XYZ file of C-alpha atoms in Angstrom:
331
model
C -128.070 47.295 85.432
C -130.240 44.274 84.504
C -133.823 43.098 84.524
C -134.358 42.086 88.130
C -137.350 39.935 87.172
C -134.975 37.360 85.653
C -134.202 35.813 89.026
C -137.790 35.829 90.310
C -138.825 32.220 90.857
C -135.482 30.856 89.643
C -133.761 28.000 91.435
C -130.284 28.922 92.625
C -127.510 26.921 94.265
C -124.661 28.753 96.015
C -121.637 26.778 97.149
C -119.933 28.550 100.009
C -123.347 30.075 100.640
C -122.744 30.829 104.319
C -119.429 32.547 103.626
C -118.562 36.160 102.953
C -119.474 36.662 99.307
C -121.988 33.810 99.234
C -124.120 35.232 102.050
C -124.122 38.715 100.532
C -125.140 37.222 97.184
C -127.855 35.198 98.911
C -129.339 38.281 100.515
C -129.573 40.014 97.146
C -131.134 36.984 95.451
C -133.712 36.552 98.208
C -134.811 40.129 97.591
C -135.017 39.342 93.859
C -137.394 36.448 94.531
C -135.101 33.483 93.860
C -135.454 30.088 95.524
C -132.096 29.495 97.196
C -130.140 26.497 98.386
C -126.991 27.423 100.285
C -124.315 24.754 100.526
C -121.538 25.139 103.073
C -119.301 22.767 105.002
C -118.973 25.151 107.988
C -115.396 23.954 108.438
C -114.076 26.280 111.187
C -110.939 27.318 109.295
C -113.000 28.694 106.401
C -115.482 31.555 106.159
C -118.899 29.971 106.674
C -120.983 31.455 109.490
C -124.669 30.898 110.172
C -124.930 34.415 111.557
C -124.288 35.716 108.042
C -127.779 34.588 107.035
C -129.507 34.681 110.422
C -132.129 37.208 109.317
C -132.958 35.375 106.055
C -132.657 31.785 107.293
C -136.406 31.203 106.904
C -136.249 32.295 103.254
C -133.463 29.941 102.135
C -132.681 26.241 102.314
C -129.378 25.494 104.051
C -127.526 22.277 103.291
C -124.470 21.540 105.427
C -122.371 19.610 102.955
C -118.866 19.580 101.526
C -118.209 20.275 97.847
C -115.783 17.345 97.961
C -118.781 15.004 98.448
C -119.549 14.149 94.836
C -122.735 12.249 95.699
C -124.210 15.233 97.543
C -123.311 17.596 94.731
C -124.806 15.285 92.099
C -128.104 15.505 93.979
C -127.937 19.221 94.765
C -127.328 20.476 91.212
C -130.464 18.798 89.835
C -133.201 21.221 88.830
C -131.138 24.343 89.508
C -131.142 27.240 87.045
C -127.948 28.852 88.343
C -124.911 27.636 90.238
C -122.762 30.275 91.908
C -119.643 28.282 92.634
C -117.996 30.271 95.415
C -116.736 27.560 97.776
C -112.997 27.360 98.105
C -109.944 27.291 100.312
C -108.732 30.891 100.157
C -105.679 30.988 102.414
C -102.465 31.219 100.441
C -100.385 30.300 103.483
C -102.570 27.301 104.335
C -102.175 26.052 100.768
C -98.426 25.866 101.300
C -98.752 24.114 104.656
C -101.483 21.671 103.554
C -101.325 21.498 99.751
C -103.388 18.350 99.351
C -106.451 19.801 101.074
C -106.168 22.825 98.815
C -105.917 20.490 95.821
C -109.034 18.583 96.879
C -111.184 21.685 97.387
C -109.964 24.091 94.712
C -109.209 21.591 91.971
C -110.615 18.065 92.307
C -113.931 19.170 93.813
C -114.418 21.630 90.953
C -114.085 18.847 88.433
C -116.584 16.739 90.401
C -119.068 19.631 90.450
C -118.772 20.111 86.693
C -119.223 16.398 86.083
C -122.298 16.438 88.316
C -123.732 19.287 86.255
C -122.838 17.675 82.920
C -124.542 14.421 83.876
C -127.498 15.725 85.893
C -128.236 19.291 84.755
C -126.546 20.316 81.501
C -128.737 23.440 81.150
C -127.475 25.089 84.339
C -125.481 28.354 84.194
C -122.327 28.375 86.345
C -120.395 31.352 87.682
C -117.010 30.455 89.159
C -115.236 32.699 91.662
C -111.612 32.751 90.563
C -108.818 35.001 91.800
C -106.224 37.516 90.668
C -103.678 35.317 92.492
C -103.333 33.363 89.226
C -101.235 36.188 87.806
C -98.569 35.977 90.495
C -96.100 38.854 90.489
C -97.251 41.213 87.712
C -95.045 41.913 84.726
C -97.013 45.112 84.055
C -99.806 47.196 85.576
C -102.726 47.320 85.361
C -103.028 43.566 84.854
C -105.447 42.481 82.115
C -106.719 39.021 81.226
C -103.930 38.521 78.657
C -101.247 38.673 81.350
C -99.170 35.518 81.801
C -100.448 33.191 84.533
C -97.591 32.558 86.943
C -98.961 31.669 90.407
C -96.620 32.031 93.343
C -98.318 29.491 95.603
C -100.227 26.206 95.578
C -103.537 28.009 96.020
C -103.018 29.933 92.786
C -102.115 26.787 90.847
C -105.190 24.902 92.042
C -107.524 27.843 91.487
C -106.124 28.140 87.963
C -106.966 24.506 87.267
C -110.435 24.921 88.773
C -111.051 27.990 86.635
C -109.968 26.324 83.421
C -112.041 23.202 84.066
C -115.053 25.538 83.902
C -113.919 27.079 80.626
C -113.151 23.679 79.062
C -116.564 22.314 80.049
C -118.176 25.390 78.501
C -116.219 24.980 75.287
C -116.402 21.197 74.927
C -119.732 20.255 76.506
C -121.666 23.536 76.074
C -122.090 23.644 79.844
C -122.514 27.396 80.196
C -119.835 28.706 82.545
C -117.656 31.725 83.091
C -115.108 32.863 85.664
C -114.544 36.105 87.531
C -111.021 36.794 88.760
C -111.715 38.617 92.001
C -109.277 41.054 93.534
C -109.337 42.111 97.208
C -113.015 41.940 98.132
C -114.068 43.492 101.444
C -117.269 44.327 103.282
C -119.716 43.036 105.884
C -119.667 39.312 106.726
C -116.057 38.633 105.803
C -113.850 36.617 108.136
C -112.056 38.976 110.519
C -110.831 36.666 113.274
C -107.574 36.112 111.384
C -105.916 36.790 108.020
C -106.982 33.512 106.349
C -109.459 35.196 104.032
C -108.019 38.696 103.666
C -105.560 40.892 105.510
C -108.195 43.633 105.636
C -110.228 41.460 107.999
C -107.588 41.224 110.683
C -106.806 44.939 110.234
C -110.447 45.725 111.034
C -110.353 43.582 114.141
C -107.124 45.150 115.397
C -108.467 48.635 114.753
C -111.728 48.039 116.618
C -109.852 46.390 119.497
C -107.629 49.454 119.795
C -104.483 47.646 118.685
C -102.063 48.899 116.016
C -102.498 47.615 112.471
C -99.419 45.682 111.365
C -98.387 46.436 107.780
C -95.892 43.948 106.352
C -92.854 45.329 104.548
C -92.491 49.046 103.877
C -96.211 49.507 103.143
C -95.728 50.878 99.642
C -97.296 47.807 97.986
C -100.195 48.809 95.734
C -103.539 47.011 95.778
C -107.070 47.496 94.452
C -110.255 46.688 96.328
C -113.900 45.944 95.546
C -116.765 46.379 97.980
C -118.764 43.174 98.195
C -121.962 44.726 96.795
C -120.109 45.640 93.609
C -118.832 42.066 93.368
C -122.378 40.743 93.753
C -123.450 43.013 90.884
C -120.732 41.524 88.677
C -121.673 37.963 89.599
C -125.343 38.514 88.792
C -124.573 40.239 85.502
C -122.332 37.370 84.435
C -125.090 34.914 85.312
C -127.777 36.424 83.114
C -125.746 37.498 80.098
C -125.073 34.880 77.445
C -122.070 36.922 76.271
C -120.256 35.801 79.421
C -120.260 32.109 78.478
C -116.732 30.761 78.208
C -115.242 34.090 79.269
C -112.838 35.081 82.032
C -113.206 38.536 83.542
C -111.030 40.571 85.860
C -112.733 42.637 88.509
C -110.919 45.665 89.844
C -111.095 49.312 90.751
C -109.833 52.624 89.454
C -108.762 53.396 93.045
C -105.416 51.685 93.618
C -103.837 52.504 96.982
C -100.698 51.553 98.869
C -101.042 49.716 102.153
C -99.756 52.564 104.327
C -102.392 54.881 102.871
C -105.071 52.208 103.266
C -104.206 51.775 106.941
C -104.329 55.537 107.444
C -107.660 55.765 105.630
C -109.144 53.140 107.944
C -107.778 54.981 110.986
C -109.237 58.271 109.738
C -112.646 56.657 109.260
C -112.476 55.012 112.677
C -111.413 58.284 114.293
C -108.667 56.577 116.271
C -105.923 54.001 115.913
C -102.391 53.565 114.658
C -100.381 51.408 112.292
C -96.812 50.203 112.187
C -94.704 48.625 109.478
C -93.139 45.304 110.448
C -90.857 42.918 108.573
C -92.543 40.295 106.416
C -92.726 36.891 108.106
C -90.497 34.671 105.936
C -93.358 32.316 104.973
C -95.412 35.244 103.685
C -92.557 37.053 102.001
C -91.886 34.034 99.796
C -95.379 34.215 98.283
C -95.960 37.983 98.250
C -96.841 39.353 94.798
C -95.647 42.941 95.206
C -97.810 45.587 93.527
C -101.107 44.614 91.926
C -104.100 46.373 90.442
C -106.293 45.028 87.687
C -107.685 46.175 84.370
C -111.432 45.505 84.270
C -111.997 46.940 80.788
C -113.299 43.644 79.399
C -116.183 43.195 81.836
C -117.002 46.901 81.563
C -117.184 46.825 77.771
C -118.932 43.455 77.417
C -121.296 43.396 80.411
C -121.390 47.034 81.488
C -120.009 46.433 84.985
C -117.904 48.864 86.922
C -117.595 49.434 90.679
C -119.914 52.009 92.206
C -118.868 52.132 95.862
C -115.794 54.210 96.682
C -113.146 52.773 98.968
C -113.866 55.339 101.673
C -117.626 54.712 101.584
C -117.247 50.938 101.496
C -114.713 50.897 104.307
C -116.927 53.107 106.461
C -119.867 50.741 105.965
C -117.632 47.777 106.740
C -116.255 49.266 109.958
C -119.761 50.258 111.068
C -120.928 46.686 110.561
C -118.183 45.137 112.666
C -118.499 47.724 115.419
C -122.128 46.609 115.730
C -121.698 42.844 115.314
C -118.135 42.152 116.496
C -119.234 39.584 119.057
C -120.385 37.283 116.241
C -117.088 37.368 114.331
C -114.257 37.588 116.835
C -114.187 33.890 117.722
């Protein structure tokens, strides 16, 4: 997919580096010979977990710091070749209950990071992890990058601002940056103790614990999913290709599935289990987006990315991981 020698000896900073996507990206980059600094606040409500990098901890530098600390970030970005900007507050519900914290992390901190790069390392390449939540309730499917941005919650609004700060700094200051609008990413090392990061996480926990999966609504809502290794591929491609500068890319999958069928697929893979449809909690119903699946034609045509791992294969690998390591993720 790309020349793997490009990252050998490069200096890489990953914010959110102990989290789900960050730790999977770190593992790949270690194998590619990069020199890594992983930044994470390890705030309990978010996804950071030292176990995620336990077997590579001697091959990376870990800095326990908060992206809201502008002085730390000004120091950390110096001398880096790549910044994978993955840190964020991902809970849509939390953003409605505590909007100012979401604003600080997903919006203000992003501006501070970009200013730190502009002043201290203008040659760095930045990849920003954005979200399909910016689109809100789709007007049409599949959703492409030209779709109107109409977030349904505070998280979407702040992520939209954070995304566009990156594009503006690329366009105005030539600070090379691009954004990937991620859809439902799943796989090993995601948060499964609750639904803060993704509903798939809590479904996995319930299934392994022998409890019924709870599907909100009638379960006919459509979604698309990307296995984390495919997402890492997209992130790395965007980092090394100059064509990505100033661009926004959807990720996505050709396998859209409704939630009832997803629950049944997980049960079939597990070999046991059950699911039940339950009414939406009112606080979640107000910010639900209905059906969503994305059009990833742009990143496929420009960078050559498309997902490789099928939903069944990826879900099997994910369930196998948590059956083996559940004690590290349940609490």
